[in-house]
Amino acid sequence: MTWCLTGGVFAAQAKSDLVYKVDYLASLQPDQKGFWVTVEVDKGELLGRVLFSNAKKRFTHIKANGKLIERDDQVEWQLPKGKAKLQYFTLITHEKDKGKFDAYYGNEWAIFRGDDLVPAFHTYEKEGAYSQASIKFSLPSNWTVKSPWKNQGRFDFVIDNPERRFDRPIGWFIVGKIGTRHANVSGTSITVASPKESGMQRMEVITFFSFIWPEVKKTFGLVPEKLLILGAPDPMWRGGLSAPNSLYLHVDRPLVSENGTSPLFHEITHMITRIRGKVTDKHNDDWIAEGLAEYYSFELLHKAGGISKNRKKKILKKLADWGKDVKHLR
C-alpha cells in the first residue's frame, strides 16, 4: 500500500513537471485600433521553440527574451529557461473582400477571431509537455468582452482545448459596448452578443435556439458546452462565418431565408462538423461542406417542427433545380 501511494505521488509529480502555464494579455490601444499582445510562459524550457507565419505583416514591433529570428515571412522564437515573454502589436481590422471585413474595429466595439490576436504557433515542446492557458483583456472600464471560452473573471478566460497540447485563444471575440442575451439549452450555455443599437434581434436568436438546439444535439451528438453567436452591422461581412464554438452572422441576415434554408444553422453545421473540402489550384471540393451545411440548415428546422414535410420537399426540389446544370463535381 505504501509503495502504491508513493508511486502515485511520483506519477502525479512527474505529470505536473510537464505542465507549463501560458498567459496571454491583450491590451487594447484605442488610438491605434489594435492590441498589444503579451505571451508569457512560466517554463520556457518545456515549450522550447515556436514558429509562426507573419506573411501578411499583421504582427509588428515583435520582441522577446530568449532568441528571436525574423526571416522572410516567418518568425522563430527560441524560449529561454524559466520565464519567457513574447510581445507584439496587431491591428484588428481586416478586409475579407473589397469594403467588407471579417474583423473590424469600430468606435465603440470590435469583432475579431482569436487568430487575429495570436497566430497559429508551430511548437516544439518537450515530449509529453502540455500547457494550461488563459487570456486576459485590458479594456476601457465601460467596455466588456465575450468569447466562447469559460470566464474566470470579468475580462479573463480559461483557454482549454483538449485536442491540443498547446492552447491558444481561437474562435470569435467581441469587445466594446455590447448587448447580450443568454440561455442554457440542452446543457449548452448560449450567448448572443452584438454592438448596442446594431439592429440584431438577440432575443429572436435565443428563442430560435431554444427549440432547434435539442435537435442539433440529437443529430450530431457532441455539441459545445459554451456557444457564442455574434452579430454586427456594415461594414462587416454580409454573411456568416464559423469558428470553434462560435460564429458570426451579419445583422441583416434572416434566421430563415425565403427559400426555407437557415443561414444561422448553415454556419452551426460548419462549426460542429468542421468538414472542409480540399481546395487546390486544380480542384475545389468545398461543395461537400457547403452542401452538407445547406442541407442541415433546413433539415434541423424540419426535425424541430419548424417546417412541414411538404415544405421540405419544395426546398429540396428548388435546390435540385438550382444545381441541374452541373455536369461534374470536379
mmCIF file of C-alpha atoms in Angstrom, residues 46 48 55 65 102 107 132 134 151 157 173 209 227 242 247 250 255 263 275 284 290 329:
data_model
loop_
_atom_site.group_PDB
_atom_site.id
_atom_site.type_symbol
_atom_site.label_atom_id
_atom_site.label_comp_id
_atom_site.label_asym_id
_atom_site.label_seq_id
_atom_site.Cartn_x
_atom_site.Cartn_y
_atom_site.Cartn_z
ATOM 1 C CA LEU A 46 9.171 22.928 -21.763
ATOM 2 C CA GLY A 48 11.241 25.161 -26.262
ATOM 3 C CA ALA A 55 3.185 36.662 -44.247
ATOM 4 C CA ASN A 65 13.527 37.397 -24.444
ATOM 5 C CA ASP A 102 -14.095 39.700 -41.298
ATOM 6 C CA ASN A 107 -15.697 53.468 -32.497
ATOM 7 C CA GLN A 132 -2.507 25.428 -19.122
ATOM 8 C CA SER A 134 -5.635 31.805 -20.012
ATOM 9 C CA ASN A 151 -14.938 33.024 -17.762
ATOM 10 C CA PHE A 157 -10.956 33.414 -19.775
ATOM 11 C CA PHE A 173 -14.456 37.539 -29.745
ATOM 12 C CA PHE A 209 -32.155 28.137 -30.429
ATOM 13 C CA LEU A 227 -21.547 28.705 -27.648
ATOM 14 C CA SER A 242 -17.987 29.959 -38.318
ATOM 15 C CA LEU A 247 -19.992 32.045 -35.234
ATOM 16 C CA HIS A 250 -24.415 39.843 -40.223
ATOM 17 C CA LEU A 255 -32.832 33.453 -39.341
ATOM 18 C CA PRO A 263 -28.123 30.978 -42.661
ATOM 19 C CA ILE A 275 -15.920 19.389 -42.537
ATOM 20 C CA ASN A 284 -12.281 22.947 -55.240
ATOM 21 C CA GLU A 290 -21.328 23.708 -48.266
ATOM 22 C CA LEU A 329 -18.237 17.778 -59.293
#
